Coordinates of N, CA and C and ligand atoms in Angstrom, one line a residue:
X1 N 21.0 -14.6 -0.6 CA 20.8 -14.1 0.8 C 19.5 -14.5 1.3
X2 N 19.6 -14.8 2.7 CA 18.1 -14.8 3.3 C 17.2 -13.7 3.2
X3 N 15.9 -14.0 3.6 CA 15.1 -12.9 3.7 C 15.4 -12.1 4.5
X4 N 16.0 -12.8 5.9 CA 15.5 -12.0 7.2 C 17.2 -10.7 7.1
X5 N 18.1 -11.5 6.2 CA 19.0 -10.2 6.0 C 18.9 -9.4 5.0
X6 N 18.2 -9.4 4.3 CA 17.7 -8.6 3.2 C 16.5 -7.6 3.8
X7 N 15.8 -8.5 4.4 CA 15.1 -7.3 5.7 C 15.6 -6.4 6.0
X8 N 16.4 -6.8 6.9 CA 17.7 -6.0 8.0 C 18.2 -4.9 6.7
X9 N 18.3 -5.3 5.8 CA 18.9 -4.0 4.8 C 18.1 -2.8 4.4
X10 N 17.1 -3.3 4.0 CA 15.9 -2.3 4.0 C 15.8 -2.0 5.1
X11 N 15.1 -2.5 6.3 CA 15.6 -1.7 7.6 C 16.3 -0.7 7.7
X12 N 17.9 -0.7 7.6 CA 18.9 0.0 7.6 C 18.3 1.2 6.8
X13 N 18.3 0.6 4.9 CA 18.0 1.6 4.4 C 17.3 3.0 5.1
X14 N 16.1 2.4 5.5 CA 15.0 2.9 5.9 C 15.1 4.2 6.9
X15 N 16.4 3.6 7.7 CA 16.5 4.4 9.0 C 17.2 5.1 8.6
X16 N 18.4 5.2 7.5 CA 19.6 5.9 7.2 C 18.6 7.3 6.5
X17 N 17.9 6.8 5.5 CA 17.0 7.6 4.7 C 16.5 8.9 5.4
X18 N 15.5 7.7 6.5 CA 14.6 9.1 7.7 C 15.5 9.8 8.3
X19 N 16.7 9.4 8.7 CA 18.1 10.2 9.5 C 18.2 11.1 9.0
X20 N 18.8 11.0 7.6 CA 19.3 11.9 6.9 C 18.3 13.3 6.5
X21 N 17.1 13.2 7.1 CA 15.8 14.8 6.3 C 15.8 14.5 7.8
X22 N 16.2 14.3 8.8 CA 15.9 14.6 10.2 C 14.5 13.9 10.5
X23 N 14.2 12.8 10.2 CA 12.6 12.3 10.4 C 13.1 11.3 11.4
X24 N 12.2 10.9 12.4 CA 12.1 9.5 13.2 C 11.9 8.2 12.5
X25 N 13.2 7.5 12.7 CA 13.2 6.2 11.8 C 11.3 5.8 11.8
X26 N 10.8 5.5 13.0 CA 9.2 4.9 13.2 C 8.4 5.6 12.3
X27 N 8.7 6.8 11.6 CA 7.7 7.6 11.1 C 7.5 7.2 9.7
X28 N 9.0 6.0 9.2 CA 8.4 5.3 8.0 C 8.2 4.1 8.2
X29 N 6.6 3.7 7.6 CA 6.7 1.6 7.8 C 7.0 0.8 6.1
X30 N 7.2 0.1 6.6 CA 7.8 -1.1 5.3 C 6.3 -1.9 5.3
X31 N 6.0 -1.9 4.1 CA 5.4 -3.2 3.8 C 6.0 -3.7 2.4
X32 N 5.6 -4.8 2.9 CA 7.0 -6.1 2.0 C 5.9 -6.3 1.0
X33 N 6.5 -6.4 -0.3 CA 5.7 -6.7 -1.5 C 6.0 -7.8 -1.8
X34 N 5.1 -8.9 -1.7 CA 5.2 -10.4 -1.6 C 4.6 -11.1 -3.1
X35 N 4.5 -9.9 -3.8 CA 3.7 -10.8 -5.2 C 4.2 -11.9 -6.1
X36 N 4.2 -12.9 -6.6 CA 4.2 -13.8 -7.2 C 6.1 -15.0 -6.0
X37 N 5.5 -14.3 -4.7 CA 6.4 -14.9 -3.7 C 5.8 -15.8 -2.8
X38 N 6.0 -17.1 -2.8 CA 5.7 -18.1 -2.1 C 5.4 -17.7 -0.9
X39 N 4.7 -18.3 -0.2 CA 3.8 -18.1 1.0 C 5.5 -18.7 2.4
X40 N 6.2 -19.4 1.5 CA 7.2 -19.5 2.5 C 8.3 -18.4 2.9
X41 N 8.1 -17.4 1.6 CA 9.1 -16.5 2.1 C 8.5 -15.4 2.6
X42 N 7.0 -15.3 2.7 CA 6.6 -14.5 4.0 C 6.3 -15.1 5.1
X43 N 6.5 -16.5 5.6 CA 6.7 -17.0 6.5 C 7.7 -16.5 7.2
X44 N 8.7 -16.8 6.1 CA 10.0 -16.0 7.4 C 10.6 -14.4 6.8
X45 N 9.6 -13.7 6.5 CA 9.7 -12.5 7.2 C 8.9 -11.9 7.8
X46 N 8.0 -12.9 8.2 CA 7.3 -12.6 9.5 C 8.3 -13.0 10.7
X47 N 8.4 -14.5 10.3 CA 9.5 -15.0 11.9 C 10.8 -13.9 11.9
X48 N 10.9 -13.1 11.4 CA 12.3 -12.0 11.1 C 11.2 -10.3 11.6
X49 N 9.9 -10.5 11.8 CA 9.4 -9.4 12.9 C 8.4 -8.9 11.8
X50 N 8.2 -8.8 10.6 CA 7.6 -8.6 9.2 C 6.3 -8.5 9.5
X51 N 5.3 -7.4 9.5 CA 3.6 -7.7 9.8 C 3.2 -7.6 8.6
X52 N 4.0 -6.4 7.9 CA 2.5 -5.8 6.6 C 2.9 -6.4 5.6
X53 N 2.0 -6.9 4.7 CA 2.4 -7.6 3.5 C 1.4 -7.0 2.3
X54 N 2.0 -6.9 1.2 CA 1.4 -6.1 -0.1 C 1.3 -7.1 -1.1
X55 N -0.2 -7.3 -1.4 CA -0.2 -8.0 -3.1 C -1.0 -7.5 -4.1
X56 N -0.8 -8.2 -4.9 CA -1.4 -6.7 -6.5 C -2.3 -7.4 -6.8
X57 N -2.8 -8.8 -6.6 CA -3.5 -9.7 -7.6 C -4.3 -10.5 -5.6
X58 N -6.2 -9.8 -6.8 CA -6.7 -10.8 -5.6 C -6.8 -11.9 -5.2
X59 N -7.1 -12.7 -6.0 CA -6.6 -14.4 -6.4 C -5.6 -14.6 -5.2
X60 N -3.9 -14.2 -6.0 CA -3.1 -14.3 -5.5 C -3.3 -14.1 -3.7
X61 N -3.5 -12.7 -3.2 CA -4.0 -12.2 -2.0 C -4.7 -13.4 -1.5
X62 N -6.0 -13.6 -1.8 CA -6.8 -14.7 -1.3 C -6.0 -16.3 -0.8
X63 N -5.8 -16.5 -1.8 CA -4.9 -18.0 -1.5 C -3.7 -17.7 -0.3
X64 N -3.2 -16.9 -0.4 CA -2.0 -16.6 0.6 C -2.3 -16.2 2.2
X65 N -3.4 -15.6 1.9 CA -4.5 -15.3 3.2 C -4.7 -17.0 3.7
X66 N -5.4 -17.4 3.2 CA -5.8 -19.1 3.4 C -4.5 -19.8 4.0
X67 N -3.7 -19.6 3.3 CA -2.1 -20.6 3.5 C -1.9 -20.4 4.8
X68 N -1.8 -18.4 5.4 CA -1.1 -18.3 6.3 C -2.0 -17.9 7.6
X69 N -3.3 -18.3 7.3 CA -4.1 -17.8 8.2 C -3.9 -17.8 9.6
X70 N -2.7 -19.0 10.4 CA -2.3 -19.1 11.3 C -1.2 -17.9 12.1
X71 N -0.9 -17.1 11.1 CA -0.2 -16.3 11.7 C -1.1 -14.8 12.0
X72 N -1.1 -14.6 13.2 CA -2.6 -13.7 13.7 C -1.7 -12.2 13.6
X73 N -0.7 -11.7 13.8 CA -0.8 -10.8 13.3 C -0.1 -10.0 12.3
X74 N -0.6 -11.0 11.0 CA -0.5 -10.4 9.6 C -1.2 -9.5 9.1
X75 N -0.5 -8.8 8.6 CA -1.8 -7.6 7.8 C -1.7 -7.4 6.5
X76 N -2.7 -8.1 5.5 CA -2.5 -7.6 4.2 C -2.9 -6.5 3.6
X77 N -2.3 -6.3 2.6 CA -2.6 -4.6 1.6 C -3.1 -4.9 0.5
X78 N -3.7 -4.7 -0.2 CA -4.0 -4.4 -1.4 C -3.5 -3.5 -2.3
X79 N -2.5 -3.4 -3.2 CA -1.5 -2.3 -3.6 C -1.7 -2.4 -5.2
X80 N -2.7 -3.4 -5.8 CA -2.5 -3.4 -7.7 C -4.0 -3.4 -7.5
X81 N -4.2 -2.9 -8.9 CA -5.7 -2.2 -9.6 C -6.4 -3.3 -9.2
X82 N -7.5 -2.8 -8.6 CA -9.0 -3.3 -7.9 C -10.3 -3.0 -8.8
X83 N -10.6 -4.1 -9.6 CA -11.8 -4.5 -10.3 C -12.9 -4.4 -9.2
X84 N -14.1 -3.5 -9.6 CA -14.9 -3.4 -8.5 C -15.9 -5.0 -8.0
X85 N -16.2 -5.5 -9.2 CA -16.2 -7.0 -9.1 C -15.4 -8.6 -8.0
X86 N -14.4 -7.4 -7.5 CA -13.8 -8.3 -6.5 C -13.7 -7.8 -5.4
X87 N -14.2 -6.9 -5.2 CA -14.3 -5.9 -3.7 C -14.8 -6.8 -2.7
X88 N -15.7 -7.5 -3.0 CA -16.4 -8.6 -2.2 C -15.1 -9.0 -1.3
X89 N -14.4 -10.2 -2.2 CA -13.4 -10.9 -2.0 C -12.2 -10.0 -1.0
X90 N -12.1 -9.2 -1.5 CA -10.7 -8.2 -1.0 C -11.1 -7.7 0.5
X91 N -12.6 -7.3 0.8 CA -12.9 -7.4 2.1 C -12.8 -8.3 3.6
X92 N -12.6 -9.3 2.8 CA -12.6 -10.8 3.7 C -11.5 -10.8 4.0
X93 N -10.3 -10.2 3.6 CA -9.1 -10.2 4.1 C -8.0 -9.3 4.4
X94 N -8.3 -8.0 3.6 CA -7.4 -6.8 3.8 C -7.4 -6.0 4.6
X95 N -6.2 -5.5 5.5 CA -6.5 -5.0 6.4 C -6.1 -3.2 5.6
X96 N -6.1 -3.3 4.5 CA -6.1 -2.0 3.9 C -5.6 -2.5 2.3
X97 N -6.2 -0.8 1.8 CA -6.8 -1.5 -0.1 C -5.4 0.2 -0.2
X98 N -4.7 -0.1 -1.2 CA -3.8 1.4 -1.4 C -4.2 1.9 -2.6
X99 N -4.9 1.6 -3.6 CA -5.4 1.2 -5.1 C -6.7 1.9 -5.2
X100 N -7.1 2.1 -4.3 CA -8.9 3.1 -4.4 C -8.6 4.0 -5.4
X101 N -8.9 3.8 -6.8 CA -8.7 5.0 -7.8 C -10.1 5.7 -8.5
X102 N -11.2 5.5 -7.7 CA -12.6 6.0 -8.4 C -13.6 5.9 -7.4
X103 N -14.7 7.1 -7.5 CA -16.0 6.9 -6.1 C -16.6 6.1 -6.4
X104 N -16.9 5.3 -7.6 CA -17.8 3.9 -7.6 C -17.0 3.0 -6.7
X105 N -15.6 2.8 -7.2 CA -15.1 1.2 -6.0 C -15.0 1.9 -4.5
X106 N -15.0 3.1 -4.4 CA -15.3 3.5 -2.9 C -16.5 3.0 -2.5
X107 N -17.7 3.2 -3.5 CA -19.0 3.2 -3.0 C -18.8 1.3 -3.1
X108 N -18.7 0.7 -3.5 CA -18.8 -0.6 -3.7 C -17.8 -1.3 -2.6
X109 N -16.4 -0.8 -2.3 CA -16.2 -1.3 -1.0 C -16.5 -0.9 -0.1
X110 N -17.2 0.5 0.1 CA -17.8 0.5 1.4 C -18.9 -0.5 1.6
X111 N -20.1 -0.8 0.7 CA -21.1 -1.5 1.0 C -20.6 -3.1 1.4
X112 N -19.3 -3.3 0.3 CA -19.2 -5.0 0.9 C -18.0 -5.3 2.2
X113 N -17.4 -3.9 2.3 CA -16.9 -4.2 4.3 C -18.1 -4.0 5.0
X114 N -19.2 -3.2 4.5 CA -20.2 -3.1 5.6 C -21.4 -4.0 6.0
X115 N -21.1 -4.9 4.8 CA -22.0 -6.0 4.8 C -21.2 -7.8 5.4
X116 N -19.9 -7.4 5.8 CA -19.1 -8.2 6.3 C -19.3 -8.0 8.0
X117 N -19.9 -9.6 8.4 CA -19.9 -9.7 9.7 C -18.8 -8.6 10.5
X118 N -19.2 -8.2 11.6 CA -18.3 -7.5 11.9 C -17.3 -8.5 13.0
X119 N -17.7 -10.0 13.4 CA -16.4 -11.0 14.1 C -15.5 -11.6 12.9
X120 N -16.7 -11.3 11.6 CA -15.0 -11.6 10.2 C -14.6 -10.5 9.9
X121 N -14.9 -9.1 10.5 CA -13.7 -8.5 9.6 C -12.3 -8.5 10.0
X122 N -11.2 -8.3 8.9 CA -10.1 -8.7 9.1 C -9.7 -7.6 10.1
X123 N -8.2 -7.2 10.7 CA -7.3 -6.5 11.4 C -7.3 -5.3 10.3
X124 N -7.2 -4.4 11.0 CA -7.4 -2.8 10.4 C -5.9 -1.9 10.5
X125 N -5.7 -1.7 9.6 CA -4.5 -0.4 9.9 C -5.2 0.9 11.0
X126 N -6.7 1.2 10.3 CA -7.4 2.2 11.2 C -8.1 1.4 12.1
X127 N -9.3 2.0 12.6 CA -10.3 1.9 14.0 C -10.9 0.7 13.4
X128 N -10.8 -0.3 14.8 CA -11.4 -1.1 14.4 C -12.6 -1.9 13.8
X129 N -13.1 -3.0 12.7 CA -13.8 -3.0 11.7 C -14.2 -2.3 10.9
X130 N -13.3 -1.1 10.0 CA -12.9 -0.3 9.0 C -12.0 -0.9 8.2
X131 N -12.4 -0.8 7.2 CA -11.0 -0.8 6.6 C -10.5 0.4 5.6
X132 N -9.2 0.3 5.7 CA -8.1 1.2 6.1 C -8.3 2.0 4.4
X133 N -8.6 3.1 3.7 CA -8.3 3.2 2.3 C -7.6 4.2 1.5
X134 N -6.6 3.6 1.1 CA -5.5 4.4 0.7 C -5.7 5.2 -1.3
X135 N -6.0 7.0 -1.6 CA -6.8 6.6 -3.0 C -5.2 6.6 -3.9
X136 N -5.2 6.2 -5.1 CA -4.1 5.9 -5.6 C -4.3 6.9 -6.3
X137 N -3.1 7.7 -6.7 CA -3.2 9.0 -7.5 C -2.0 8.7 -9.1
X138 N -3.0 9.4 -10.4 CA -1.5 8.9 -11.3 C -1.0 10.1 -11.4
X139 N 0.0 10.9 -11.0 CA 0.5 11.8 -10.7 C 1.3 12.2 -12.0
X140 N 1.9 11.1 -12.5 CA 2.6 11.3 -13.8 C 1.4 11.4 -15.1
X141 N 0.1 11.1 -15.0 CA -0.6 11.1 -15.8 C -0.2 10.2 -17.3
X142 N 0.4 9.2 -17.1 CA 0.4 7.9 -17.8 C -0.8 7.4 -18.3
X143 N -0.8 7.0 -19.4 CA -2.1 6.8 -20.2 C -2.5 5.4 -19.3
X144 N -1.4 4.8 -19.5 CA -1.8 3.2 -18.9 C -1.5 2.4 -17.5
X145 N -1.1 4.2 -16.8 CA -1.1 4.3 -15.1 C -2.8 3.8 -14.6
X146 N -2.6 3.0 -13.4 CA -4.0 3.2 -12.6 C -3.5 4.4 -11.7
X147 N -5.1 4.1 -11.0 CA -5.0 5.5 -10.5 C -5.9 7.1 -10.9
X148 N -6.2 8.0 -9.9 CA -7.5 8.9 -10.2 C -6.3 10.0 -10.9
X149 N -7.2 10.3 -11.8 CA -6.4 11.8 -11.9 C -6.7 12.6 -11.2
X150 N -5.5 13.8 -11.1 CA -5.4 14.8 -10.0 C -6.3 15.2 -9.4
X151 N -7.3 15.8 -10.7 CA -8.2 16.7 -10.5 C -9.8 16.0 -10.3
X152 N -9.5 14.8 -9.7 CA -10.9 13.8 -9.6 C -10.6 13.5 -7.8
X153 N -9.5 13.8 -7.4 CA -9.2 13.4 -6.1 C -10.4 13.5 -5.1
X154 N -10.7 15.2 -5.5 CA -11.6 15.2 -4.1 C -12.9 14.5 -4.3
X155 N -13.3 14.3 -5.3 CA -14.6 13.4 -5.5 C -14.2 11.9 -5.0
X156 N -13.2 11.4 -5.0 CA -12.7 10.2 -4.6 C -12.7 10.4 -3.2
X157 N -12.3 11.3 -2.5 CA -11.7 11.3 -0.8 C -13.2 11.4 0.0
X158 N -14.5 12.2 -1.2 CA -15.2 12.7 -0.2 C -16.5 10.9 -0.2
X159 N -16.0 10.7 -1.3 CA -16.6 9.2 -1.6 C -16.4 8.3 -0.7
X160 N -15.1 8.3 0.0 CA -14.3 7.5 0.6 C -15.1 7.4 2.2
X161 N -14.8 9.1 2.3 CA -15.4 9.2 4.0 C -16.9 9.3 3.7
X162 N -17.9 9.2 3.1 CA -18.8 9.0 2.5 C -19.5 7.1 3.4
X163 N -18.5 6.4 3.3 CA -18.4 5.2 3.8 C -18.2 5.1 5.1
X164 N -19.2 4.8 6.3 CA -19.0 4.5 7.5 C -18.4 2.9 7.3
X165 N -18.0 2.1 6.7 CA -17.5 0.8 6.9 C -16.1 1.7 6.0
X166 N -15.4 2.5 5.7 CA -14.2 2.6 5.1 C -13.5 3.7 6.4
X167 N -12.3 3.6 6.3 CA -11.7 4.9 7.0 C -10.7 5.6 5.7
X168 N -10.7 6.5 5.8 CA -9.5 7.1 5.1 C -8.3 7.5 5.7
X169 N -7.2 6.9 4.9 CA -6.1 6.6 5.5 C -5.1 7.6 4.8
X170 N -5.1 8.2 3.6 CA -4.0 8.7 2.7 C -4.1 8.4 1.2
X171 N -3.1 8.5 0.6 CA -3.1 8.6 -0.9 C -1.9 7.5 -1.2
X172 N -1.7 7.8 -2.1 CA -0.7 6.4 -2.6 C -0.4 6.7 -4.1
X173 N 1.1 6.6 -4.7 CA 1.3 6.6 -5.8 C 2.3 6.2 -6.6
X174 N 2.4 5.5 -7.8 CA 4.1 5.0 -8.3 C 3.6 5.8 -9.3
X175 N 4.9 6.8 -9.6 CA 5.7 7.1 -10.1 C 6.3 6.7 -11.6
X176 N 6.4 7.8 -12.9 CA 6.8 7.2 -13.8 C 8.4 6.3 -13.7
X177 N 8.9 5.6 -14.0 CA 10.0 5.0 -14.1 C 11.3 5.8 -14.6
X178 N 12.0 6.1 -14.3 CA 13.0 7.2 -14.5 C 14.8 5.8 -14.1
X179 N 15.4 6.1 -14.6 CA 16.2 5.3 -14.3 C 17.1 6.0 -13.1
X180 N 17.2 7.0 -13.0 CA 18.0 8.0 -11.9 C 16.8 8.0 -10.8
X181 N 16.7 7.4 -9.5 CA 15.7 7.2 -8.6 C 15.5 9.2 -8.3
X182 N 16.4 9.9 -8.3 CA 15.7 11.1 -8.2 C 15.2 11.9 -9.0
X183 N 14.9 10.7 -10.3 CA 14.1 11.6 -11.1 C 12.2 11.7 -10.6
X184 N 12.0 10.4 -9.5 CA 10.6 10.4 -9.0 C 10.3 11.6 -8.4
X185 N 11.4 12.4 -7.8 CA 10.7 13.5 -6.8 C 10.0 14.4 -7.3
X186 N 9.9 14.7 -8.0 CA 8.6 15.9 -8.8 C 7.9 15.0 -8.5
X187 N 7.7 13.8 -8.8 CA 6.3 13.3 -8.3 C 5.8 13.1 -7.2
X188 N 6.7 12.4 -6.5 CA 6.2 12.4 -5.0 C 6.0 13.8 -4.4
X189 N 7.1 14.8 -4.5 CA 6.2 16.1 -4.4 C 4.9 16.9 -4.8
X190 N 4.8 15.8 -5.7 CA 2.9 16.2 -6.7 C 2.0 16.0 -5.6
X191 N 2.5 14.6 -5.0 CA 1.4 13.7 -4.4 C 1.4 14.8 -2.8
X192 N 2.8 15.1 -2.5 CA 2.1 16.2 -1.6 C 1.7 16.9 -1.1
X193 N 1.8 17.5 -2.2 CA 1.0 19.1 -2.9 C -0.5 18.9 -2.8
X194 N -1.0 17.8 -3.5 CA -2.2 17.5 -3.3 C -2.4 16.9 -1.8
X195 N -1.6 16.3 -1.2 CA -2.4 16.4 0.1 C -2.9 17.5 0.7
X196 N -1.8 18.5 0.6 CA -2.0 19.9 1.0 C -3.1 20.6 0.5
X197 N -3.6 20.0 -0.7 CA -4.7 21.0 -1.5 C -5.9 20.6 -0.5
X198 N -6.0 19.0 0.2 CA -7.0 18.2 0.2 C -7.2 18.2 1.5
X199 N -6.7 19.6 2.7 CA -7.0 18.7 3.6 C -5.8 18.8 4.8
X200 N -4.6 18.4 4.2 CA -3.3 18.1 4.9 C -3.3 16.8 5.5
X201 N -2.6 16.4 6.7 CA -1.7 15.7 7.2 C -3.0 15.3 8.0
X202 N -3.9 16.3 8.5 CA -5.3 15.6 9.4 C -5.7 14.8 8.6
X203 N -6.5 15.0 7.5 CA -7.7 14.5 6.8 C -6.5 13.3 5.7
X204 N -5.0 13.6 5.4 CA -4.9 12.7 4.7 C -3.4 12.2 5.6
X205 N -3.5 11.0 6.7 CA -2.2 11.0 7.5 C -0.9 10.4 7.0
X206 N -1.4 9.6 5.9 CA -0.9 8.4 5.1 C 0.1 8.9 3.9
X207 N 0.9 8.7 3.0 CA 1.7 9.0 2.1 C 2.0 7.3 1.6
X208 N 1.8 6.6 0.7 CA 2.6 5.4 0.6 C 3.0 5.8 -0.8
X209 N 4.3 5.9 -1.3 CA 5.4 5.9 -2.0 C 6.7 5.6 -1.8
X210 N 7.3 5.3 -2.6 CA 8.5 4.7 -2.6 C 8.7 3.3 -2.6
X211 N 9.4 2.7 -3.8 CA 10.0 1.2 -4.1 C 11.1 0.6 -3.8
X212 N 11.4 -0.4 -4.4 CA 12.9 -1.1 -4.3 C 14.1 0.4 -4.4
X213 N 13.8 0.7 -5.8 CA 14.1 2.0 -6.3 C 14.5 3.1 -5.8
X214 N 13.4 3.5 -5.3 CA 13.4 4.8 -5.2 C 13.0 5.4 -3.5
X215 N 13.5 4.5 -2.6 CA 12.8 4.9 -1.4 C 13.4 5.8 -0.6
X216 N 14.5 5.9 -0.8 CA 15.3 7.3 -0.3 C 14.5 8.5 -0.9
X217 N 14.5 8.6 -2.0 CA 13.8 9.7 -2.7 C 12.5 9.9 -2.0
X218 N 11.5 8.8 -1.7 CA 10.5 8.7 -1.4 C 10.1 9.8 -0.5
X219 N 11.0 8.8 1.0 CA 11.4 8.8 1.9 C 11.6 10.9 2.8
X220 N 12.7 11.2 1.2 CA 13.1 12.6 1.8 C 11.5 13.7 1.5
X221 N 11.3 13.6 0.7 CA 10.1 13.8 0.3 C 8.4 13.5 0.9
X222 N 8.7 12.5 2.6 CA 7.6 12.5 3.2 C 6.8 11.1 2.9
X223 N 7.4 10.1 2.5 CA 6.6 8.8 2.5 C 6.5 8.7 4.0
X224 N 5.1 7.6 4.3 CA 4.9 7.0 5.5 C 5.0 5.9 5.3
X225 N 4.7 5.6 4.3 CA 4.4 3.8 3.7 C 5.6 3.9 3.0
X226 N 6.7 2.8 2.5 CA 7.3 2.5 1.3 C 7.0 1.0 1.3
X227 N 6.7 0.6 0.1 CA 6.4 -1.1 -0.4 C 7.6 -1.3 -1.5
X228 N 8.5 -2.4 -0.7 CA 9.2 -2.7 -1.4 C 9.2 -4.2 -0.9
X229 N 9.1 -4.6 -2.7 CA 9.4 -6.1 -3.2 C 10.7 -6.8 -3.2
X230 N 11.5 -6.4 -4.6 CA 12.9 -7.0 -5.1 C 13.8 -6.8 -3.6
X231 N 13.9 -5.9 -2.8 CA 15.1 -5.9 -2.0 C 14.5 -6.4 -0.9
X232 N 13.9 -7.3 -1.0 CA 13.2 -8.4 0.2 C 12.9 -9.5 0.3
X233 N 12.7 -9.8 -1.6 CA 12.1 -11.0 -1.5 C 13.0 -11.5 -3.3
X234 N 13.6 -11.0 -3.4 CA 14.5 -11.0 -4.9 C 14.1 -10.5 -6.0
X235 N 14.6 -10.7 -7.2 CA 14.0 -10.4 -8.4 C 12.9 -11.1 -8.4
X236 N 11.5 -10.7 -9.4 CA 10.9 -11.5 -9.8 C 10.8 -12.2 -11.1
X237 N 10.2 -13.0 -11.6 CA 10.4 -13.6 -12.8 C 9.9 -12.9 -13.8
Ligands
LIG301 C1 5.5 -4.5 -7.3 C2 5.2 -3.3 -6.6 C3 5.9 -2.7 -5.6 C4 7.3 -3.2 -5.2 O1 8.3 -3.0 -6.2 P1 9.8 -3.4 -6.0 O2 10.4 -2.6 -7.1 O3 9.9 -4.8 -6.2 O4 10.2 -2.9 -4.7 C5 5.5 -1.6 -5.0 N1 4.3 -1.0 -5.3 C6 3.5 -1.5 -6.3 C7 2.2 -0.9 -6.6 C8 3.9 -2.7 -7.0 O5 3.1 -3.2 -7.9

């Protein structure tokens, strides 16, 4: 199947999901998880209306930035673990990081957006020349989860707005793997619980959860963001 109907399906999904808990289809956004996916098949799910695009690997990110720099308004994410050693790099082009799991890479990406011309910085989810930061929480407490633990959150949030070159955007979280997609909702209701603890819906307006998987689940439970890959862009290898 093409992309742009595999789109349309998630789409669907999307709206059927928000319908069903009474939410406004607009109140969730897709971003397309484009990782180890040719720069042609987000070509055309952009020409198919597609803006946000998600990659886990900066390398990857960077090169695809380059390829497609002609299309003005793409927005990339940063959605896999961020080595603070590449924050540099990740600035030059993301219009939001979802992965912020510790106050050092807060403190280290605020200094290298803030040290970025402000006519290069990229397109912002938030106010303009910010960028957008989402902290990643491991809710399931997996040994080999990224992500802050629970109880480090507010040291991470207050690190975050601590940064006049960052905005704070929300939290972000995957979920242990459950093969019944409603086995994720204890989690996603972890993640927001802790918004509640931290703040609420002002200080944290963002939710990104929910996958290929599990986005209905997500979804009923209050995602804003769901990133989903496989039902967009196929299996991966
Ligand atoms: C790969 C990935 C996704 C997308 O997963 P799918 O199951 O392909 O939809 C979402 N979030 C993160 C953090 C990922 O690494």
């Amino acid at each position: 199947m093409e992309v742009a109907a595999r789109l349309d399906e998630v789409r669907t999904r999307i709206a059927r999901a928000a319908e069903a808990c009474g939410r406004p289809p607009e109140s969730v956004r897709l971003l397309a998880v484009s990782k180890t996916k040719p720069a042609s098949a987000i070509r055309e799910a952009y020409g198919a209306g597609q803006r946000d695009f998600g990659e886990n690997y900066v390398q990857e990110l960077e090169a695809k930035a380059a390829e497609l720099a002609d299309l003005p308004e793409l927005r990339w994410h940063l959605i896999g673990h961020l080595q603070r050693n590449k924050a540099k790099h990740v600035v030059r082009v993301a219009a939001a990081v979802h992965s912020v799991d510790s106050a050092r890479l807060a403190v280290e990406l605020g200094h290298r957006a803030a040290a970025q011309p402000g006519d290069q910085r990229p397109e912002s989810l938030g106010p303009r020349g910010r960028l957008a930061v989402l902290i990643e929480v491991n809710v399931g407490g997996e040994e080999q989860k990224a992500g802050c633990p629970p109880r480090s959150l507010g040291d991470v949030i207050e690190a975050v707005e601590a940064e006049p070159a960052l905005w704070l955007c929300g939290l972000m979280t995957v979920p242990p793997h459950t093969d019944d997609p409603r086995g994720a909702r204890p989690f996603f209701d972890q993640l927001v619980a802790l918004r509640d603890e931290h703040g609420g819906a002002a200080r944290l307006p963002e939710l990104s959860m929910g996958m290929t998987h599990d986005l209905e689940v997500a979804i009923a439970a209050g995602a804003t963001w769901v990133r989903v890959g496989t039902a967009i862009f196929g299996e991966r290898r």
